[in-house]
CSV table of C-alpha atoms and ligand atoms in Angstrom, one decimal:
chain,number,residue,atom,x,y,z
A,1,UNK,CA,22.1,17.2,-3.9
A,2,UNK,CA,18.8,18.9,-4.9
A,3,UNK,CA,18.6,23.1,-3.5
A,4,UNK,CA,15.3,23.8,-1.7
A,5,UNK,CA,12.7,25.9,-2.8
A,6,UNK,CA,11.0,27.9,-0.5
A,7,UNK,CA,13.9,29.8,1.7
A,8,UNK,CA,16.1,32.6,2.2
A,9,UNK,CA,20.0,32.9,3.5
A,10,UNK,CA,20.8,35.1,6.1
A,11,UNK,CA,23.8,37.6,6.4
A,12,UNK,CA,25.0,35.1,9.5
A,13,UNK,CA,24.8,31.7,7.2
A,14,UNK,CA,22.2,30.4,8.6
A,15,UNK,CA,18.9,29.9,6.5
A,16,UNK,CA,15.2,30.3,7.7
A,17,UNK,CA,13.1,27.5,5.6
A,18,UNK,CA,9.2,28.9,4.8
A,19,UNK,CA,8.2,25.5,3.4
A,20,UNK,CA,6.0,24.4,6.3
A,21,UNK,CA,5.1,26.8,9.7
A,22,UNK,CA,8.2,25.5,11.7
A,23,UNK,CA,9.7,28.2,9.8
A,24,UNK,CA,13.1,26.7,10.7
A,25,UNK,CA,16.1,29.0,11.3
A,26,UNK,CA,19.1,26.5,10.1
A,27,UNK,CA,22.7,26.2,11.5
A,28,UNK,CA,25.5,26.0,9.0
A,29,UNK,CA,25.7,21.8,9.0
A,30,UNK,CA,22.5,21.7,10.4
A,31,UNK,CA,18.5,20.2,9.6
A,32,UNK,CA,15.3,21.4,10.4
A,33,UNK,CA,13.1,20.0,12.0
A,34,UNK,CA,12.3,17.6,9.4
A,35,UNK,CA,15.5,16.0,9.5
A,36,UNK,CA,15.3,16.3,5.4
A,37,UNK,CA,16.7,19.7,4.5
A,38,UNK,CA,20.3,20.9,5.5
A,39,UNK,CA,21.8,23.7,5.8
A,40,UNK,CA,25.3,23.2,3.9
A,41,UNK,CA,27.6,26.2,3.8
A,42,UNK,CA,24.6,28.8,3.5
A,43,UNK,CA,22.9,26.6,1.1
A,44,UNK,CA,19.5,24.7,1.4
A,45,UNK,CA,19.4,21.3,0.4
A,46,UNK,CA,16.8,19.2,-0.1
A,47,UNK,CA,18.4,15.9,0.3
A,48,UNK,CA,15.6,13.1,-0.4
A,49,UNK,CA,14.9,14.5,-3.5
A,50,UNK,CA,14.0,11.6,-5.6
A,51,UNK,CA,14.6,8.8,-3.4
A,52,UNK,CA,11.9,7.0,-2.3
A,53,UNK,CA,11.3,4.6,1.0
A,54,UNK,CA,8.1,3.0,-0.4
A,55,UNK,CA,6.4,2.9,-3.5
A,56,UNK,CA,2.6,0.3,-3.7
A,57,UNK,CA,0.1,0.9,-6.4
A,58,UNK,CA,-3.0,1.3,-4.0
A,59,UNK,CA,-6.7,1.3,-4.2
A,60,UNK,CA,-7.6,5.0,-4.0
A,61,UNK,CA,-10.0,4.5,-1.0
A,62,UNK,CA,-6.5,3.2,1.2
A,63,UNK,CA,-5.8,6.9,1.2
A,64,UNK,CA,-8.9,7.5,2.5
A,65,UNK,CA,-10.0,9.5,0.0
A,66,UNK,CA,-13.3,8.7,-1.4
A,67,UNK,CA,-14.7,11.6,-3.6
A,68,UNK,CA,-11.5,11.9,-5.5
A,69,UNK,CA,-11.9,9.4,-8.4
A,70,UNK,CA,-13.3,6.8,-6.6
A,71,UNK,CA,-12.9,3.3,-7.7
A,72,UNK,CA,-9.6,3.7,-9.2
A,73,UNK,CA,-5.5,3.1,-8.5
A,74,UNK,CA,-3.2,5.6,-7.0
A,75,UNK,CA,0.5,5.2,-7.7
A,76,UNK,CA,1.8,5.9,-4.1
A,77,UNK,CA,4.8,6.8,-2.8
A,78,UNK,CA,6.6,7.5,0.5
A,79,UNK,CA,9.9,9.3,1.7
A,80,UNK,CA,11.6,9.6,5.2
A,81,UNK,CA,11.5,12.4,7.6
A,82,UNK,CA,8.6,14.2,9.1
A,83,UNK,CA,7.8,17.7,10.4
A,84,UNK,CA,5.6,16.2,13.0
A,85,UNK,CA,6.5,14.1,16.1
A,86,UNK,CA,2.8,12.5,16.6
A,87,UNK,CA,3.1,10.4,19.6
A,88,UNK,CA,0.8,7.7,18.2
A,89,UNK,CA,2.6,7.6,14.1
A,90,UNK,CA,1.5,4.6,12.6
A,91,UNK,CA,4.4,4.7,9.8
A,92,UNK,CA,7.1,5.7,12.9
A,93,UNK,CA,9.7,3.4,11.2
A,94,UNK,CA,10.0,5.8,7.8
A,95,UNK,CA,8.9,9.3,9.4
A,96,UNK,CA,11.5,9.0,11.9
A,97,UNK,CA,14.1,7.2,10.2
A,98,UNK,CA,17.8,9.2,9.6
A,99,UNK,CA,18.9,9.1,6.2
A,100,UNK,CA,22.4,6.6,7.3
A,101,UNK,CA,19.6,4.0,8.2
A,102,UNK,CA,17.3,4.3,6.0
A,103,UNK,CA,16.8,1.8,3.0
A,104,UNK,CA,16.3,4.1,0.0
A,105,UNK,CA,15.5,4.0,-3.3
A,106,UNK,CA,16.0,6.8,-6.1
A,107,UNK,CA,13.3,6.9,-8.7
A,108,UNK,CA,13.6,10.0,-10.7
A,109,UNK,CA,10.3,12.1,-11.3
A,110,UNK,CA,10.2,10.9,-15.0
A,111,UNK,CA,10.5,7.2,-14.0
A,112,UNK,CA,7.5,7.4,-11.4
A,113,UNK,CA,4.9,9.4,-13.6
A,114,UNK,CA,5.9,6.3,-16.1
A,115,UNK,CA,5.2,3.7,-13.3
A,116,UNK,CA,2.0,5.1,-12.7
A,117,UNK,CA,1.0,4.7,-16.2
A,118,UNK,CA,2.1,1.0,-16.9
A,119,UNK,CA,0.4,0.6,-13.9
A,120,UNK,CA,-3.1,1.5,-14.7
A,121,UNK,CA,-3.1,4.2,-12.2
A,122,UNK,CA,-5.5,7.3,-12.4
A,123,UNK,CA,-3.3,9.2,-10.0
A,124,UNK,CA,-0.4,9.7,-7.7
A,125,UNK,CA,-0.3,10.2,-4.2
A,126,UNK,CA,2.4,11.3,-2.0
A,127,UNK,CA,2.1,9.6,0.8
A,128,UNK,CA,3.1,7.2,3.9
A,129,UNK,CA,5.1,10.2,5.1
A,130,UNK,CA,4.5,13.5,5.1
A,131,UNK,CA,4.7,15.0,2.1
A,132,UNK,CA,5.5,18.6,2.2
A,133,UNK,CA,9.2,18.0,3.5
A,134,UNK,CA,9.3,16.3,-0.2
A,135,UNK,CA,8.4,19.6,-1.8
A,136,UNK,CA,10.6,20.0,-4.7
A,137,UNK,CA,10.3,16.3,-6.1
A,138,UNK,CA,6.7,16.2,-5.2
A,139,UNK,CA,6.4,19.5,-7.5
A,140,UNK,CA,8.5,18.0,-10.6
A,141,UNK,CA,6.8,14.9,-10.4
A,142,UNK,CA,3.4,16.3,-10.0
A,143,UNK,CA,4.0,18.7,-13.2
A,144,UNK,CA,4.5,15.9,-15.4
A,145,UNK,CA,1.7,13.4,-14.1
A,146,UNK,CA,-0.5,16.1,-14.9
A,147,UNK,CA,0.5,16.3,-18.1
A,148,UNK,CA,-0.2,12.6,-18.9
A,149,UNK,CA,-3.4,13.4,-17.5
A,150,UNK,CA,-3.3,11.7,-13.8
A,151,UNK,CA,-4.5,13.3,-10.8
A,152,UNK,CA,-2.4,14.0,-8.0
A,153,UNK,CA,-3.2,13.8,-4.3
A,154,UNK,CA,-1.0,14.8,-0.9
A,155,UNK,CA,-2.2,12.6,2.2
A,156,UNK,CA,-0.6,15.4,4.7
A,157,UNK,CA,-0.6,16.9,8.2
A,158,UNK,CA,-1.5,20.7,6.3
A,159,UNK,CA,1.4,22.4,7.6
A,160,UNK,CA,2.7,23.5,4.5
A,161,UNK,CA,2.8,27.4,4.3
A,162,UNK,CA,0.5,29.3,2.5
A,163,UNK,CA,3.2,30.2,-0.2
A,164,UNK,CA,4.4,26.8,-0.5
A,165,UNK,CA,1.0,25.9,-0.6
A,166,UNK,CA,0.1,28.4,-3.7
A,167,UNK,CA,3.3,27.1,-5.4
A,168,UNK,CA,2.1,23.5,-5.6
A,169,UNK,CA,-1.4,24.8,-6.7
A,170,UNK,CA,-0.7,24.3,-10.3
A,171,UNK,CA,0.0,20.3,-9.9
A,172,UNK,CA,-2.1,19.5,-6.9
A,173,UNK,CA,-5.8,18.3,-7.4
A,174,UNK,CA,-6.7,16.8,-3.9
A,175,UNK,CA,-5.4,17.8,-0.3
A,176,UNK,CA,-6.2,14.6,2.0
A,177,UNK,CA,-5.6,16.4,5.4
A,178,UNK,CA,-5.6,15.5,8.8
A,179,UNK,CA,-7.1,17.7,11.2
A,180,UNK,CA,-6.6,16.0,14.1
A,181,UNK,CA,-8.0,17.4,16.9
A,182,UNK,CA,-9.5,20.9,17.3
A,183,UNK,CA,-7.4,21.9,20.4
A,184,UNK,CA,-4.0,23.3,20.1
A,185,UNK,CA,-3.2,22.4,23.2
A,186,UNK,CA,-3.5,18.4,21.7
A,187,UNK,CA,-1.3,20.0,18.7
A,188,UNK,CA,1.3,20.8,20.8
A,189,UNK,CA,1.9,18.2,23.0
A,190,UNK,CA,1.0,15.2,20.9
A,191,UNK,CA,2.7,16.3,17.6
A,192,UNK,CA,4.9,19.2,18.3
A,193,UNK,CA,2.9,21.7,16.0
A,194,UNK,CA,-0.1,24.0,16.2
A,195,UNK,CA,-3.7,24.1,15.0
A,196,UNK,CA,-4.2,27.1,13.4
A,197,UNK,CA,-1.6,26.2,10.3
A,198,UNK,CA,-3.5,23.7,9.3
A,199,UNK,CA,-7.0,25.0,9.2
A,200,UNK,CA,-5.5,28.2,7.1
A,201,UNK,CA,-3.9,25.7,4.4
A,202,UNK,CA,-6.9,23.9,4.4
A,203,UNK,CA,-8.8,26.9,3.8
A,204,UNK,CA,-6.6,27.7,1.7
A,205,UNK,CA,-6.3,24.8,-0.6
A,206,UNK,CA,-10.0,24.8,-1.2
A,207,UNK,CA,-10.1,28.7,-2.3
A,208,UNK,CA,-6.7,27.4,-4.4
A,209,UNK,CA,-9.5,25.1,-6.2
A,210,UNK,CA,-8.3,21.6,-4.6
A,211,UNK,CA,-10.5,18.7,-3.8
A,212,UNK,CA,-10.5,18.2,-0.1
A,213,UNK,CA,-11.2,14.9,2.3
A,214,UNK,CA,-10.5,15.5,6.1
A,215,UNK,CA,-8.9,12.8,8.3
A,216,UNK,CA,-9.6,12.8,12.3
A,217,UNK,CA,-7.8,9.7,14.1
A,218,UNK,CA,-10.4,9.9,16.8
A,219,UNK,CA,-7.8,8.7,20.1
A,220,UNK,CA,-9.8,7.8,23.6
A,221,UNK,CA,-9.7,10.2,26.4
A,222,UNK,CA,-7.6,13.0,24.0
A,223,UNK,CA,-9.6,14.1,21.4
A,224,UNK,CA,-13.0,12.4,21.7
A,225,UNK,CA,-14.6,15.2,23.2
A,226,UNK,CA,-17.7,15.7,21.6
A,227,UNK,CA,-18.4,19.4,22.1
A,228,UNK,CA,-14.4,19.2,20.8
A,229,UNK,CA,-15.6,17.3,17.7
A,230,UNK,CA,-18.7,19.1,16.8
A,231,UNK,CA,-16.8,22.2,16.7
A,232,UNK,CA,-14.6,20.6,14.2
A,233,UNK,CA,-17.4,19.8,12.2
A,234,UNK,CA,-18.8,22.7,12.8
A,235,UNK,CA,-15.8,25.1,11.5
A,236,UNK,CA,-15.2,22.5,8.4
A,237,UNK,CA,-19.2,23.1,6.9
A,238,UNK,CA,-18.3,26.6,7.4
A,239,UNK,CA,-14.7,27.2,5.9
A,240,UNK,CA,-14.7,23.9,3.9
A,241,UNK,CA,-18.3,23.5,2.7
A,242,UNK,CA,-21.1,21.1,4.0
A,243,UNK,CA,-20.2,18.7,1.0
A,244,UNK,CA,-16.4,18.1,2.6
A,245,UNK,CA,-16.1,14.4,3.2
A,246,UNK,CA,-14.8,14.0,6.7
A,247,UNK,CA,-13.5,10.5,7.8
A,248,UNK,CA,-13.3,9.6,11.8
A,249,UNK,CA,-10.7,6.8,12.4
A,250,UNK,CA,-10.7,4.4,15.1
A,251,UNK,CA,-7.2,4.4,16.7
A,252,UNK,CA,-4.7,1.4,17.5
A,253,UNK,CA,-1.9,2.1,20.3
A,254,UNK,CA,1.2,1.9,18.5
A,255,UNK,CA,4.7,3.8,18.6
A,256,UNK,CA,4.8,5.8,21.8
A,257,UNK,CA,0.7,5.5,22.8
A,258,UNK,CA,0.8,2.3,24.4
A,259,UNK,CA,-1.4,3.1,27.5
A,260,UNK,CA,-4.8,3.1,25.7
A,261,UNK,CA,-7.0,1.1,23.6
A,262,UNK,CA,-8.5,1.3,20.3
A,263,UNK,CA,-11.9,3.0,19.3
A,264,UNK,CA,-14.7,1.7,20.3
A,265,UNK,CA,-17.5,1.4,17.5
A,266,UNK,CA,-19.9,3.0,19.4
A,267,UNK,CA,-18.1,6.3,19.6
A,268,UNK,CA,-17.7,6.6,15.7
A,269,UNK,CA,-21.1,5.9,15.2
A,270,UNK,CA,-22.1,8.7,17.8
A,271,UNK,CA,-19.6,11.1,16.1
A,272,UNK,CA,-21.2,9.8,12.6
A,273,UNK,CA,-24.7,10.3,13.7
A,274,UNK,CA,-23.2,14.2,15.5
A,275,UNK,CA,-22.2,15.2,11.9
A,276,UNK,CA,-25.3,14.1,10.0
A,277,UNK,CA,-26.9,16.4,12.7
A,278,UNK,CA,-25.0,19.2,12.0
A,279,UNK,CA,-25.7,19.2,8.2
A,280,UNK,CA,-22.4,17.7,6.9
A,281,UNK,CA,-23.5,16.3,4.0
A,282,UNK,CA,-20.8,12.8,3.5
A,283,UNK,CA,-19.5,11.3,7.3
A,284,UNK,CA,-17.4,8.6,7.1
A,285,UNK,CA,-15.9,5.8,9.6
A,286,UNK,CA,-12.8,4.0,9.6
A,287,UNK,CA,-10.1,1.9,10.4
A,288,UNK,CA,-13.3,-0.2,12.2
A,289,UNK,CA,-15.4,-3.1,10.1
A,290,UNK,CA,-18.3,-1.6,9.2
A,291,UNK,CA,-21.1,-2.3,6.7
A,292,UNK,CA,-22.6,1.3,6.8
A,293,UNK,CA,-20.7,4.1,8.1
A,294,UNK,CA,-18.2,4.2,4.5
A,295,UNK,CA,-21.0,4.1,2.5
A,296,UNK,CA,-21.8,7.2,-0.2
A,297,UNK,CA,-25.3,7.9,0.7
A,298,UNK,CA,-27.4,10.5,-1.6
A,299,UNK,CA,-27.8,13.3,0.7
A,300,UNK,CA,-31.3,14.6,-1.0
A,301,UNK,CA,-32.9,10.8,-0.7
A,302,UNK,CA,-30.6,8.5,0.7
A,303,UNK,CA,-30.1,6.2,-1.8
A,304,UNK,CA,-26.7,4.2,-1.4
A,305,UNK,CA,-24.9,5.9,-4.5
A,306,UNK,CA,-21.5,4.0,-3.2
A,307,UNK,CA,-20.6,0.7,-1.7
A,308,UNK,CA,-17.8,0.2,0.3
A,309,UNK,CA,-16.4,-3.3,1.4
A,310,UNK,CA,-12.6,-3.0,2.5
A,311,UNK,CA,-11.4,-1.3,0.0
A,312,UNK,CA,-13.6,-2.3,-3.0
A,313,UNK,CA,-16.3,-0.2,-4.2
A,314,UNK,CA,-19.7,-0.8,-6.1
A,315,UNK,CA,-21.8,2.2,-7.3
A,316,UNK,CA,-25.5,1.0,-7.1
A,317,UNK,CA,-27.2,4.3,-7.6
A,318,UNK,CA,-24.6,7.0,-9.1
A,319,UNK,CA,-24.8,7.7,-12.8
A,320,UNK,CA,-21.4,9.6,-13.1
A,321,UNK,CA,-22.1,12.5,-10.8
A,322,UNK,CA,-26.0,12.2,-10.8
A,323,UNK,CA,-28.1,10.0,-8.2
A,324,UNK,CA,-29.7,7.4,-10.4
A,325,UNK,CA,-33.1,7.6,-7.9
A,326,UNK,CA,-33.6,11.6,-7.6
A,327,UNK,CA,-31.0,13.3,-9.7
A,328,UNK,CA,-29.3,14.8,-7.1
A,329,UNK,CA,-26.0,16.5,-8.1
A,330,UNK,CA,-23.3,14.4,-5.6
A,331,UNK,CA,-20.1,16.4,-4.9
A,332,UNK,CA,-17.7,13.7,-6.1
A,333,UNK,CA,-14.6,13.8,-8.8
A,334,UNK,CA,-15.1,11.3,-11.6
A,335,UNK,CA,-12.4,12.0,-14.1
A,336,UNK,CA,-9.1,13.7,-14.1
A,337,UNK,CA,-9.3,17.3,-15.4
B,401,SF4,S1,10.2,21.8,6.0
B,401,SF4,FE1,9.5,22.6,8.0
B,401,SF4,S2,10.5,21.3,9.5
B,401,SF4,FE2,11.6,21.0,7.5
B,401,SF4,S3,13.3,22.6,7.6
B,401,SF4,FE3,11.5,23.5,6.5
B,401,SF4,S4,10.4,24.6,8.1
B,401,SF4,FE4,11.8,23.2,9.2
């Protein structure tokens, strides 16, 4: 088994894990939170180190991310476990599964960075689950793809810790977060968590230099409230930048949120046509057909720089970062650096 980063043994034998804000306090023969890291005689292990629940080469755009290298493949890869308990997880079966049940796969760090290269892939993502209980792999991994040159991307719920957080800095080029919902009280009962953790590490990750996309699973009757969401908009032009692409998702029950239904259209588009109005420069819709709302739209002239159908992309009127109409310098990641 693989020792954790990111804790500290106490005089008792217990251990107190800094790797995300549950800031666990572990029993000798004991997990956190997570399920993922154990507490064996005083030690911290990290036990999914390099085994793997999922692994897809994906279109970029699945993530969503759609500023960061757009139009390419992301080698993509998923654990078990999860510091979150969201009431409505779409990937339940692998964020909740125990490590006797589960079905896993070891693929070493070396192995997966060479995957992603036979495979034609600009990037790696860690991803399906969440992605800071995977810390160490993650880490090793993400050092070597970025020495072949390919991005690297966490889809996560940004509760890492602000020093595990600096830690990954070095290897991490985009921070696909969910924020979602603005209330803490929503935080707390719907995932087990708090608010404030997550707008600090995404703060964070953008002073750290990262390319950041915001995710907001917009759920009927919880989190829909519109003064609610334009304060969220309103605190991510102001901490994040006016140029932060921010993607509203229509919801589906599943798991343990059977007793609503899905998004309607017409609340995206208000919450689209909300953001515009508050100066955020790139709005996006999903999980919902639309032939509009995930366009890339020149914010100086509106010229349709990106096209977006499913998950394929044409781009009409961008000339690498430039719009091809007015010139307009477009906040979007082209090429790996
Ligand atoms: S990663 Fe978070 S949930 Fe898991 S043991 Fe550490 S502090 Fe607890």
């Amino acid at each position: 088994m693989h020792e954790a980063l990111q804790y500290k043994k106490n005089e008792d034998s217990t251990v107190t894990c800094s790797l995300c804000n549950h800031r666990c306090t572990i029993k000798e023969g004991r997990h956190g939170v997570c399920g993922v890291r154990k507490n064996e005689q005083g030690t911290l292990f990290a036990e999914t180190y390099g085994r793997i629940s999922a692994e897809a080469i994906d279109p970029i755009e699945k993530k969503p991310l759609f500023h960061y290298l757009p139009g390419t493949l992301s080698y993509s890869l998923g654990g078990i476990g999860c510091n979150f308990h969201c009431e409505h997880c779409q990937n339940w079966h692998i964020s909740r599964a125990n490590l006797e049940g589960a079905h896993l796969r070891d693929l070493p760090p070396d192995e997966g960075v060479r995957r992603a290269v036979y495979g034609r892939c600009a990037s790696i993502s860690w991803t399906y689950n969440e992605p800071t209980i995977w810390h160490e792999y993650a880490l090793d991994m993400g050092r070597l793809a970025r020495s072949k040159g390919l991005g690297t991307i966490y889809v996560t719920n940004g509760y890492i810790t602000e020093e595990a957080l600096r830690e990954l800095a070095p290897m991490l080029a985009a921070f696909r977060v969910d924020i979602k919902s603005f209330s803490d009280a929503f935080y707390k009962k719907i995932c087990g968590a708090h608010l404030q953790p997550v707008l600090d590490s995404a703060a964070l990750a953008r002073e750290l230099g990262m390319h950041i996309e915001t995710v907001t699973l917009v759920i009927p009757g919880l989190n829909d409230d519109m003064e609610e969401i334009s304060a969220l908009i309103r605190w991510v032009i102001e901490h994040l930048g006016p140029a932060t692409p921010m993607h509203f998702s229509a919801f589906h029950p599943d798991y343990k949120m059977l007793d609503r239904g899905a998004t309607p259209l017409a609340t995206l588009e208000k919450i689209y046509a909300k953001a515009k109005e508050l100066g955020l420069k790139y709005p996006y819709t999903g999980n919902v057909y639309s032939d509009r709302y995930e366009n890339t739209y020149c914010p100086a002239c509106g010229t349709t720089l990106i096209e977006r159908h499913g998950f394929s992309s044409r781009f009409p009127g961008l000339d690498d970062q430039q719009c091809k109409n007015c010139g307009e310098k477009i906040e979007i990641v082209r090429h790996v650096t």
